[in-house]
mmCIF file of C-alpha atoms and ligand atoms in Angstrom:
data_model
loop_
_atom_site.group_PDB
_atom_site.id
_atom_site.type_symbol
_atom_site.label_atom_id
_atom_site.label_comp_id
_atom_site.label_asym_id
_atom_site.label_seq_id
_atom_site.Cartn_x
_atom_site.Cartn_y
_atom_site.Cartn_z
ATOM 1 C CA UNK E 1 0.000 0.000 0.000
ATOM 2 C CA UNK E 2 1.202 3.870 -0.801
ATOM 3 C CA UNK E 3 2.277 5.943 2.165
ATOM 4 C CA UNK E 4 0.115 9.040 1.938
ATOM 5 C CA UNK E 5 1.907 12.086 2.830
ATOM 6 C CA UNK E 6 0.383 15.662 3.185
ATOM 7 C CA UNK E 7 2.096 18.585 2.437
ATOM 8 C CA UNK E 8 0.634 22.035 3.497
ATOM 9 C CA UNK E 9 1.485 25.856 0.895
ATOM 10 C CA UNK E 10 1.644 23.623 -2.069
ATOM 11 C CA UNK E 11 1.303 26.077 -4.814
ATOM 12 C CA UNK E 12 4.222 27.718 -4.866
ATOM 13 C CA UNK E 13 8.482 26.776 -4.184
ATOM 14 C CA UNK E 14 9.109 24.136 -1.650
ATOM 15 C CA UNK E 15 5.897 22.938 -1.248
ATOM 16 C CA UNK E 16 5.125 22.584 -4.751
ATOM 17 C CA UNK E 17 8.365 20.617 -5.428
ATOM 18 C CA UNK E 18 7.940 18.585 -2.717
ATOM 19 C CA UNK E 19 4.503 17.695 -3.328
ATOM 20 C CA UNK E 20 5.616 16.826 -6.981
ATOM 21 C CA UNK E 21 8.821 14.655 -6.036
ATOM 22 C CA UNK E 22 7.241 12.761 -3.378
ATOM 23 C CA UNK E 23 4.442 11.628 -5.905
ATOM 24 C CA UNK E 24 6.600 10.971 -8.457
ATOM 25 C CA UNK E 25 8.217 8.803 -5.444
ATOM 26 C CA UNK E 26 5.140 6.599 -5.387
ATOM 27 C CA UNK E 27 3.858 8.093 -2.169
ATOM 28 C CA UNK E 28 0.580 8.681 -2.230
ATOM 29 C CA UNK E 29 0.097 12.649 -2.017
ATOM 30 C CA UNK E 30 -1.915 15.492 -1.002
ATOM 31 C CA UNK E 31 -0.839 19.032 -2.570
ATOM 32 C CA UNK E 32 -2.567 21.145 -0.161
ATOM 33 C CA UNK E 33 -2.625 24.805 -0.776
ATOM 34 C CA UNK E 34 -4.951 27.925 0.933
ATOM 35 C CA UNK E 35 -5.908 29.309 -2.599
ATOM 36 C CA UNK E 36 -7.126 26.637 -4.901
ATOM 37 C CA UNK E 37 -7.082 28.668 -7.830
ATOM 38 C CA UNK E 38 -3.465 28.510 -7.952
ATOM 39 C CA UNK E 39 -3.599 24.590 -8.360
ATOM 40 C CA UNK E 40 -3.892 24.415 -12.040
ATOM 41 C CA UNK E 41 -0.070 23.701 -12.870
ATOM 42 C CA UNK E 42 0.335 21.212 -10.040
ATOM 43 C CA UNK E 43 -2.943 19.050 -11.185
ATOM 44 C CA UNK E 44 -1.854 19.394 -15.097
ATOM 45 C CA UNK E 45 1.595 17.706 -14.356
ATOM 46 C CA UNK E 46 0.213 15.717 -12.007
ATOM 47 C CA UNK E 47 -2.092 13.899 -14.630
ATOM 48 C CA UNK E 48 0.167 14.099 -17.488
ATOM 49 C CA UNK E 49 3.042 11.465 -15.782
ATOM 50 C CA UNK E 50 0.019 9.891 -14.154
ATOM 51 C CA UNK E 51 0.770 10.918 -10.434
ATOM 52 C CA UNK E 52 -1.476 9.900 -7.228
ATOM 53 C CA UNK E 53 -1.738 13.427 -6.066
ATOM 54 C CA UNK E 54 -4.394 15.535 -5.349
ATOM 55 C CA UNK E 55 -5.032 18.977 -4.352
ATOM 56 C CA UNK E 56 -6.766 19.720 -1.439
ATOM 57 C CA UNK E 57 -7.650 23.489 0.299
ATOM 58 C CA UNK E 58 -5.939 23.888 3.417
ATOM 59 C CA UNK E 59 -5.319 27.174 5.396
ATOM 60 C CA UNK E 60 -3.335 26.883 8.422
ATOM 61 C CA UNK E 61 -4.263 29.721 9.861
ATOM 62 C CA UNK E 62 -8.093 28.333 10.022
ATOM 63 C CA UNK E 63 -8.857 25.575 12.847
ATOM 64 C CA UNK E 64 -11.987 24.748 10.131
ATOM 65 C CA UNK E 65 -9.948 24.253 7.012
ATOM 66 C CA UNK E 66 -7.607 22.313 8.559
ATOM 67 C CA UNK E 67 -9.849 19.941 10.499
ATOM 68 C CA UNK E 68 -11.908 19.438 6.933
ATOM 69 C CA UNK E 69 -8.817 18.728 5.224
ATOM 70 C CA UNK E 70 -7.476 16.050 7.309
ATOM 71 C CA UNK E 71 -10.783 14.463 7.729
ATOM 72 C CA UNK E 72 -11.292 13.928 4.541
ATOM 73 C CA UNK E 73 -8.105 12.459 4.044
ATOM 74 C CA UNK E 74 -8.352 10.252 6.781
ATOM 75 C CA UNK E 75 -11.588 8.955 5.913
ATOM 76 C CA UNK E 76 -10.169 8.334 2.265
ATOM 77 C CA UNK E 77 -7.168 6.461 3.274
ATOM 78 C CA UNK E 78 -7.500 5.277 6.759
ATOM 79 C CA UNK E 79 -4.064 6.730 7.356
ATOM 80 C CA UNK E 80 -1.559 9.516 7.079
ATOM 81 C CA UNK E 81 2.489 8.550 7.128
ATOM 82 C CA UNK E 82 4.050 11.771 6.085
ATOM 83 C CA UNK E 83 3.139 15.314 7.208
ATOM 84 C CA UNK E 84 5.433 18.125 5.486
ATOM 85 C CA UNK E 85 4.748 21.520 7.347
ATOM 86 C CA UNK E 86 6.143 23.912 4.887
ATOM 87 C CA UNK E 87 3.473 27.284 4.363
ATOM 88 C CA UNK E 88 5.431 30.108 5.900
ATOM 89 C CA UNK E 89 6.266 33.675 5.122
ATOM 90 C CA UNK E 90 8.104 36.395 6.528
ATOM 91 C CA UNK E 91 7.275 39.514 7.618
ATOM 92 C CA UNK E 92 9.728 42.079 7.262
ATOM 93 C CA UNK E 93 10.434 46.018 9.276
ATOM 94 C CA UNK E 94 11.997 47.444 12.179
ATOM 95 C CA UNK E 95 10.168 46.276 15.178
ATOM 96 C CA UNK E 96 9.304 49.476 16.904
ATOM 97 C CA UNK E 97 7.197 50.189 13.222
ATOM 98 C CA UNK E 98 5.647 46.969 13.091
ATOM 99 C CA UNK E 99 2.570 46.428 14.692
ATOM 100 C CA UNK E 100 1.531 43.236 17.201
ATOM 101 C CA UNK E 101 -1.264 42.230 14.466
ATOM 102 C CA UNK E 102 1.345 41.762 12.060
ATOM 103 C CA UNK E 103 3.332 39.581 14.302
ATOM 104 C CA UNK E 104 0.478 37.762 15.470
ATOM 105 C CA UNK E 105 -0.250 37.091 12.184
ATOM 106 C CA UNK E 106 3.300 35.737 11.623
ATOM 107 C CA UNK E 107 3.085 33.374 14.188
ATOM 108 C CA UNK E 108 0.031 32.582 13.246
ATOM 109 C CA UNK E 109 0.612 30.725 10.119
ATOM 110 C CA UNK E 110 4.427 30.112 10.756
ATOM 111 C CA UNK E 111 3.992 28.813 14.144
ATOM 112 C CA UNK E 112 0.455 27.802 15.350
ATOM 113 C CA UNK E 113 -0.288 26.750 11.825
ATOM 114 C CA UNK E 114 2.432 23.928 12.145
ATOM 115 C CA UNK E 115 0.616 23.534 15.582
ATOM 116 C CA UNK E 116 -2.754 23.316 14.214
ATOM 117 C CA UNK E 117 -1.754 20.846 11.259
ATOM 118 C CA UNK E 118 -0.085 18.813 13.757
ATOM 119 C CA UNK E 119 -2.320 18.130 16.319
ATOM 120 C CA UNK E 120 -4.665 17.227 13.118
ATOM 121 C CA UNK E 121 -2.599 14.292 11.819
ATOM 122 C CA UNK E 122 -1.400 13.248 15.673
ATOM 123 C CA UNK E 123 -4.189 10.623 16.478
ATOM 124 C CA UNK E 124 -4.347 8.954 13.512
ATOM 125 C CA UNK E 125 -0.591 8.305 12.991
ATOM 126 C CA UNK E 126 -0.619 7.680 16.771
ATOM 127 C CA UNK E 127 -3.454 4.802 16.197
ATOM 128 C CA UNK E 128 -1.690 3.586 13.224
ATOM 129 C CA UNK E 129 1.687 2.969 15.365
ATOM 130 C CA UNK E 130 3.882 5.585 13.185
ATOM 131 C CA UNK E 131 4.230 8.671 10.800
ATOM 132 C CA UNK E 132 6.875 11.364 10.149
ATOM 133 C CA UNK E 133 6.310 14.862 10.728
ATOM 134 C CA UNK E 134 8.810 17.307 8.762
ATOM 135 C CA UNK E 135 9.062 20.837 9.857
ATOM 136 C CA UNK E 136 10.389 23.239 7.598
ATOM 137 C CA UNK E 137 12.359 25.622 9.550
ATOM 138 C CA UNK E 138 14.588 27.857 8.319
ATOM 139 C CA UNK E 139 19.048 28.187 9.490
ATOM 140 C CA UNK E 140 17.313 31.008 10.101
ATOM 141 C CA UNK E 141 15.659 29.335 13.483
ATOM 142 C CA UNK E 142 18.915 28.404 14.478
ATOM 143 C CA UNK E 143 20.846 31.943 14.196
ATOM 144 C CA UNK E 144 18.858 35.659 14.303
ATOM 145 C CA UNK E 145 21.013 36.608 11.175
ATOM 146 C CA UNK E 146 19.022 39.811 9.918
ATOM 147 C CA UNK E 147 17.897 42.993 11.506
ATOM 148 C CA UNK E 148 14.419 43.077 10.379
ATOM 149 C CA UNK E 149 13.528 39.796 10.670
ATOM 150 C CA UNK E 150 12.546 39.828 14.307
ATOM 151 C CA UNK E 151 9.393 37.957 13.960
ATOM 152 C CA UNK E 152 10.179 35.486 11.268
ATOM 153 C CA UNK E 153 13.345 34.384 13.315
ATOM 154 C CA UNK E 154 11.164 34.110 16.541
ATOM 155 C CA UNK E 155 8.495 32.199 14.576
ATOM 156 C CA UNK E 156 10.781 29.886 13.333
ATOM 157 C CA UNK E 157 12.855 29.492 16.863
ATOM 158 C CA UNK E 158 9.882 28.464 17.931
ATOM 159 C CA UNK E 159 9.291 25.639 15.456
ATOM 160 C CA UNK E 160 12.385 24.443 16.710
ATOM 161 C CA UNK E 161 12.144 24.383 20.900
ATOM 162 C CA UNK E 162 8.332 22.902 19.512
ATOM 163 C CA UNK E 163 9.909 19.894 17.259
ATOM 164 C CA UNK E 164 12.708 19.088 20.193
ATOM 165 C CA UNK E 165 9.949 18.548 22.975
ATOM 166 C CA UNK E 166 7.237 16.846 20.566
ATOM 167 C CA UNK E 167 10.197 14.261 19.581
ATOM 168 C CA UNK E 168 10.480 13.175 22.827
ATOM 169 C CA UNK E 169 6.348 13.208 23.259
ATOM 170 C CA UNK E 170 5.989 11.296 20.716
ATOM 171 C CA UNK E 171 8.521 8.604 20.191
ATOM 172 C CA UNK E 172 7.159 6.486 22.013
ATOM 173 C CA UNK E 173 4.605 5.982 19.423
ATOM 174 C CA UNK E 174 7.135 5.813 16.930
ATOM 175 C CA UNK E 175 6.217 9.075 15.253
ATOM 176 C CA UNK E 176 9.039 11.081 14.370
ATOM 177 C CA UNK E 177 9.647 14.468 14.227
ATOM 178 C CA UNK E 178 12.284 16.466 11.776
ATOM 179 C CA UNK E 179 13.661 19.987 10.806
ATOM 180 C CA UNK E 180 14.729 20.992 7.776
ATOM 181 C CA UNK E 181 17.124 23.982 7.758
ATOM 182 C CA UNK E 182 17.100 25.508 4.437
ATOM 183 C CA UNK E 183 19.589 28.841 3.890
ATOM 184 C CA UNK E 184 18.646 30.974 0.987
ATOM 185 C CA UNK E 185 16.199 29.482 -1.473
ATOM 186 C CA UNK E 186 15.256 30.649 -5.302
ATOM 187 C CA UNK E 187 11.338 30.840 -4.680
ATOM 188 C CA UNK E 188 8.720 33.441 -4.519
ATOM 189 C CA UNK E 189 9.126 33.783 -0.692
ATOM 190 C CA UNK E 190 10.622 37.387 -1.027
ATOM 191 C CA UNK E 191 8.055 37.995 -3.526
ATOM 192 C CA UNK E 192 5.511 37.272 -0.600
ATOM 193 C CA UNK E 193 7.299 38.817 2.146
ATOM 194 C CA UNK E 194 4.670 41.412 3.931
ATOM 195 C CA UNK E 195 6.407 44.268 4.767
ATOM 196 C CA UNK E 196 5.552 46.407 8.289
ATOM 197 C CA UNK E 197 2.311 48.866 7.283
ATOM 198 C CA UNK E 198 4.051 51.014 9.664
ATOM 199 C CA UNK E 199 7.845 51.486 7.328
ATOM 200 C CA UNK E 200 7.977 54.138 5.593
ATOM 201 C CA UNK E 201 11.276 54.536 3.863
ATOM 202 C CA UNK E 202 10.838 58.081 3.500
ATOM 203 C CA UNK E 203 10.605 58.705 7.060
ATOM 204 C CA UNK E 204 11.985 55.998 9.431
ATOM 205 C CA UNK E 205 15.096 56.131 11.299
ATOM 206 C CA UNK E 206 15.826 52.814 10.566
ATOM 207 C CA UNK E 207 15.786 53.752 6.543
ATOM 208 C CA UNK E 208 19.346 53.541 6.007
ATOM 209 C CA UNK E 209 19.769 50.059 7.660
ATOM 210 C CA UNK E 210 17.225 48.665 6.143
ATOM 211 C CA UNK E 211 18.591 50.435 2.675
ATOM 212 C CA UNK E 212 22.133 47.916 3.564
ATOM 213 C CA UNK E 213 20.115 44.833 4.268
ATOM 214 C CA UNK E 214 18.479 45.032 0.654
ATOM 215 C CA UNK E 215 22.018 45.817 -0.929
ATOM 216 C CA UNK E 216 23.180 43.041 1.626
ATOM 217 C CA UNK E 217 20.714 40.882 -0.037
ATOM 218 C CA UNK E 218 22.260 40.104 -3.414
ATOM 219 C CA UNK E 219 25.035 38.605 -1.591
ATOM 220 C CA UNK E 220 23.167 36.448 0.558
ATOM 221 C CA UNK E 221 21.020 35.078 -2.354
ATOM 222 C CA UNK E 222 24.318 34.468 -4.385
ATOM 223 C CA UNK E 223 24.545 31.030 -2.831
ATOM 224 C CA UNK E 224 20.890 30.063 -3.086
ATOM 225 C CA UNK E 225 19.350 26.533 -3.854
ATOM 226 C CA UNK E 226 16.362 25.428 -5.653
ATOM 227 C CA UNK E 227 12.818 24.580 -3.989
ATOM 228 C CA UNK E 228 14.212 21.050 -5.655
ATOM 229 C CA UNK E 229 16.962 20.581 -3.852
ATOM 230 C CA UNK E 230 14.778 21.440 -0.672
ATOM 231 C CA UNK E 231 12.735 18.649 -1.920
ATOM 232 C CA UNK E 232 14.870 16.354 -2.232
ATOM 233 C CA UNK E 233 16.351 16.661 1.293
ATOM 234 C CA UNK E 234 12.835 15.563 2.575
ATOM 235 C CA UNK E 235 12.649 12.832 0.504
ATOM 236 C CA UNK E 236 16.044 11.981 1.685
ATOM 237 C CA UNK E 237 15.339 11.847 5.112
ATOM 238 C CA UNK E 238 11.908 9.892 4.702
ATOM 239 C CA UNK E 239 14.206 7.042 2.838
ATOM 240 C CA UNK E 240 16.714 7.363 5.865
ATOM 241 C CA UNK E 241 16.585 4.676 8.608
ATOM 242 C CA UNK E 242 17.712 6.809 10.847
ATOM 243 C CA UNK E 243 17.468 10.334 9.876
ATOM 244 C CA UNK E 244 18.479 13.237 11.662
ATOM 245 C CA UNK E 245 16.828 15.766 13.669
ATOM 246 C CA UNK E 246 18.485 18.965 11.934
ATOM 247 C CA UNK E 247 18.962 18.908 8.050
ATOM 248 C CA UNK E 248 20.437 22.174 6.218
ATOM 249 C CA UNK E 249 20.108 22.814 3.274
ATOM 250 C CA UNK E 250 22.381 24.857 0.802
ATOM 251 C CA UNK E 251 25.974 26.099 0.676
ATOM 252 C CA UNK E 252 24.778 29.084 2.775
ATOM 253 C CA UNK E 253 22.890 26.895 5.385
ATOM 254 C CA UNK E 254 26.209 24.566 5.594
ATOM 255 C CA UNK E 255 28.575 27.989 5.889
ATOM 256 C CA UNK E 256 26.148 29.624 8.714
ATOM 257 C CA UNK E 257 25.925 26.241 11.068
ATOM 258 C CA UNK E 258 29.939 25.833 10.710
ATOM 259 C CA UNK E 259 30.436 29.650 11.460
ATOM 260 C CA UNK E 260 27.693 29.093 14.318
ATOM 261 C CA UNK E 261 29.726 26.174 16.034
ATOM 262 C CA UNK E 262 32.982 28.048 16.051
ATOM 263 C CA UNK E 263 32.288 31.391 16.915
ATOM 264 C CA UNK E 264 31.491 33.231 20.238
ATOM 265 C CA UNK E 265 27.615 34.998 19.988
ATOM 266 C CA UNK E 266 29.727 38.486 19.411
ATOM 267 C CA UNK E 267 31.830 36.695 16.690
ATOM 268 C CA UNK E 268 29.174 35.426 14.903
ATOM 269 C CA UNK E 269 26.971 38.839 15.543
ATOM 270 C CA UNK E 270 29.794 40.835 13.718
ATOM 271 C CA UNK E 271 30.466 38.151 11.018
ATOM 272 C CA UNK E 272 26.743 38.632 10.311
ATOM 273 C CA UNK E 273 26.728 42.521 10.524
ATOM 274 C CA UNK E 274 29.463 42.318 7.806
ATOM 275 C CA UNK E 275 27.276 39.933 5.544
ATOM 276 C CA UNK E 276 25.138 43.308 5.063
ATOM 277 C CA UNK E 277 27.272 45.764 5.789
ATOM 278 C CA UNK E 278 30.010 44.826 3.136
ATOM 279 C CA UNK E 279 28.137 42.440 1.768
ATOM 280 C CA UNK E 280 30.547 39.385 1.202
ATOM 281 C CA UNK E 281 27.485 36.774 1.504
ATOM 282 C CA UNK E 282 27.064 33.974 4.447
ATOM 283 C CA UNK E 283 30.146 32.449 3.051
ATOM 284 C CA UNK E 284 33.029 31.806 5.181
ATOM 285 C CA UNK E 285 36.538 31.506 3.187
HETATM 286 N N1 NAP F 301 12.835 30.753 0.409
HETATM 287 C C1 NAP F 301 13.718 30.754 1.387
HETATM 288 O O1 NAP F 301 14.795 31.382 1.295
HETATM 289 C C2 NAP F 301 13.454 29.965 2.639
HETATM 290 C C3 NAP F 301 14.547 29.701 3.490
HETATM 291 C C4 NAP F 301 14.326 28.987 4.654
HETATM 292 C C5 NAP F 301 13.058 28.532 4.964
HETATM 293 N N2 NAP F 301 12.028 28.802 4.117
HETATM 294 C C6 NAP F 301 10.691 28.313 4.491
HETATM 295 O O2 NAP F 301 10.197 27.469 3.472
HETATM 296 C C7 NAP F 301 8.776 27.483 3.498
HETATM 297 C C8 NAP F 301 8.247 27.612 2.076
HETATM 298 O O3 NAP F 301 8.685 28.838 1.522
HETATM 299 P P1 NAP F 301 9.064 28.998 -0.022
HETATM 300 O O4 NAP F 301 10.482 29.404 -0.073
HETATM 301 O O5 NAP F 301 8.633 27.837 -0.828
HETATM 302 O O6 NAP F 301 8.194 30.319 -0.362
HETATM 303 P P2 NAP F 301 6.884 30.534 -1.256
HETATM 304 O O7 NAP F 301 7.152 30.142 -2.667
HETATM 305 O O8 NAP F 301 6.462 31.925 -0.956
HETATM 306 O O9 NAP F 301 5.823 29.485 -0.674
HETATM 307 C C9 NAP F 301 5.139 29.703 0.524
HETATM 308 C C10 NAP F 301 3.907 28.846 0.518
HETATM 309 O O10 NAP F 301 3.221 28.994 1.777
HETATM 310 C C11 NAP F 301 1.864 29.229 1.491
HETATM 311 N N3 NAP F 301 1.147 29.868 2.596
HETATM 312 C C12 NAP F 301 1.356 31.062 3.183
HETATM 313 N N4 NAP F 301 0.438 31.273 4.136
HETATM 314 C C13 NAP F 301 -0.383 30.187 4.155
HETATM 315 C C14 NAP F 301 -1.505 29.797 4.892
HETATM 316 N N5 NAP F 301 -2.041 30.584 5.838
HETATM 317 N N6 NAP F 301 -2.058 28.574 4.665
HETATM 318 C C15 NAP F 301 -1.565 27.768 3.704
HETATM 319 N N7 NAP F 301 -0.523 28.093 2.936
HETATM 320 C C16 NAP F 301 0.065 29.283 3.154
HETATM 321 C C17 NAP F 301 1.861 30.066 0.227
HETATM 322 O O11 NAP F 301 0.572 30.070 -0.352
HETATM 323 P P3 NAP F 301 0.038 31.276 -1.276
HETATM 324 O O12 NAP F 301 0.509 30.967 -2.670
HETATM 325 O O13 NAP F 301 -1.446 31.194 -1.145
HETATM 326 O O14 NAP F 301 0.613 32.555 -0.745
HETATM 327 C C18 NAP F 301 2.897 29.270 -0.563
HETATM 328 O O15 NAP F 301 2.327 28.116 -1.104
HETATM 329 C C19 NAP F 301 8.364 28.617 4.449
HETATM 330 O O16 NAP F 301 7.977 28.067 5.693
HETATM 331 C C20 NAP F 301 9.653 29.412 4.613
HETATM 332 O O17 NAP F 301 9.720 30.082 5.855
HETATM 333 C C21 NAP F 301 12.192 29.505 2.957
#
C-alpha cells in the first residue's frame, strides 16, 4: 500500500516541489494549498506522468480548514504517514514600526499553523503505530542573522524548541519528528514577504539600515538553492533509517551552522553585521 503524505502551501516553491517529487516517489500525495485557484499547474503535471496526487484546500491559519482537510483524508485512506509543514512567510520592518497584528499574524501561520496541522494528523498516525512529521524551519531558526527579521526568526525558533519537545512526546509511538534547515532558497518567498504597514522609507530612522540589508541581499542570495533541492532533502530523510533531527540545506545553510559552532555569539553577531554591511554573503573563506 502507498504511504500518503500531506504537504501544506503547495502552490508555490518548496511545497510545490515537494509535493511533486514525493508523488513521483510513489507516495501517495496530497498538494494542499490555501488558494485553490493557484492549483492548475500542479494538477496538469500531475495527470500528465500519471501521479497519485491531489489537491486539497488547506489554510493553516483556520482551525476549520484544517480539520476538513485532514478528515477527509483520513476517511479516504484510513491513514496519514508523512506530514510536510512547509506554508510560511516572513514579515519584514523594524520592530518598533511593526505592529503586534502583524506579528500575530506571523506566528500565526508560521507557528500555530504547524501547531494546528499537527495536532490534526497526531491521532491517527498515533493509532496507526507511526508517521513522520517534517518541519520546515529555516538556518534562520537556528541563528537571528538579519535585523528586520525579528518575527520570522522568533516564529521559526519556535518551530524548533516545539519539534525538540514533541520528539520526545511522541517517540514512544514511533512518530518522528524532523527539521529541515534551508539557507537561501530561489522561490517566490521574497516575492511574498509582507512588509511592516508602519515602514515608511521616507521617514523611518531605521531607513538607512534597512537600505544595507536590501544591498546586503544580493550577496546572501548568491549562494541560493532550488525549492528542488529542498525537496529532495525531505525525501532523503523519509528514505533514511535513521534520519536526523536537523537537516540544512544549501551552501549558505552549511557555511552559517559551521560559522555558528565556532564562533562566540559576538563573533558570529559581527560576522553577520558584515554579511550586510560589506556584503561578502554567508560564506566563510
Ligand atoms: N525561500 C527561502 O529562502 C526559505 C529559506 C528557509 C526557509 N524557508 C521556508 O520554506 C517554506 C516555504 O517557503 P518557499 O520558499 O517555498 O516560499 P513561497 O514560494 O512563498 O511558498 C510559501 C507557501 O506557503 C503558502 N502559505 C502562506 N500562508 C499560508 C496559509 N495561511 N495557509 C496555507 N498556505 C500558506 C503560500 O501560499 P500562497 O501561494 O497562497 O501565498 C505558498 O504556497 C516557508 O515556511 C519558509 O519560511 C524559505
Amino acid at each position: 500500500m502507498a504511504k500518503v503524505a500531506v504537504v501544506t502551501g503547495s502552490s508555490s516553491g518548496i511545497g510545490y516541489e515537494t509535493s511533486l517529487l514525493l508523488a513521483r516517489n510513489q507516495i501517495k500525495t496530497y498538494a494542499t494549498m490555501r488558494n485553490m485557484s493557484k492549483s492548475d499547474g500542479i494538477i496538469k503535471i500531475a495527470s500528465e506522468e500519471n501521479l497519485q496526487l491531489d489537491v486539497a484546500q488547506l489554510d493553516v491559519n483556520d482551525d476549520l480548514s484544517v480539520n476538513k482537510a485532514i478528515d477527509k483524508i483520513v476517511k479516504d485512506n484510513d491513514r496519514i504517514d508523512i506530514l510536510v509543514n512547509n506554508a510560511g512567510y516572513d514579515l519584514f520592518g523594524p520592530l518598533e514600526e511593526s505592529s503586534l497584528e502583524e506579528i500575530k499574524q506571523q506566528f500565526e501561520t508560521n507557528f500555530f499553523g504547524v501547531i494546528r496541522t499537527t495536532k490534526a494528523v497526531i491521532p491517527t498516525m498515533r493509532k496507526q503505530g507511526n508517521g513522520t512529521i517534517i518541519n520546515v524551519s529555516s538556518v534562520g531558526g537556528k541563528v537571528g542573522l538579519l535585523p528586520f527579521l525579528t518575527a520570522y526568526h522568533a516564529s521559526k525558533f519556535a518551530i524548533e524548541g516545539f519539534t525538540e519537545s514533541l520528539r520526545q512526546e511522541l517517540d514512544d509511538f514511533n512518530i518522528n519528528i524532523i527539521l529541515i534547515e534551508p539557507g537561501y532558497v530561489s522561490s517566490s518567498f521574497l516575492d511574498n514577504s509582507k512588509s511592516a504597514k508602519g515602514f515608511d522609507s521616507n521617514k523611518s530612522p531605521y531607513a538607512k539600515k534597512v537600505q544595507q540589508v536590501f544591498q546586503g541581499f544580493e550577496s546572501i542570495t548568491a549562494y541560493s538553492s532550488h525549492p528542488s533541492k529542498v525537496a529532495q532533502t525531505i525525501l532523503d530523510v523519509l528514505n533514511s533509517p535513521n534520519p536526523e533531527l536537523r537537516n540544512p540545506v544549501g551552501k549558505d545553510a552549511d557555511s552559517i551552522f559551521k560559522a555558528r559552532a565556532e564562533l562566540s555569539d559576538k563573533e558570529m553577531e559581527q560576522w553577520a553585521r558584515e554579511t550586510y554591511m560589506d556584503k561578502k554573503g554567508f560564506i566563510r573563506q
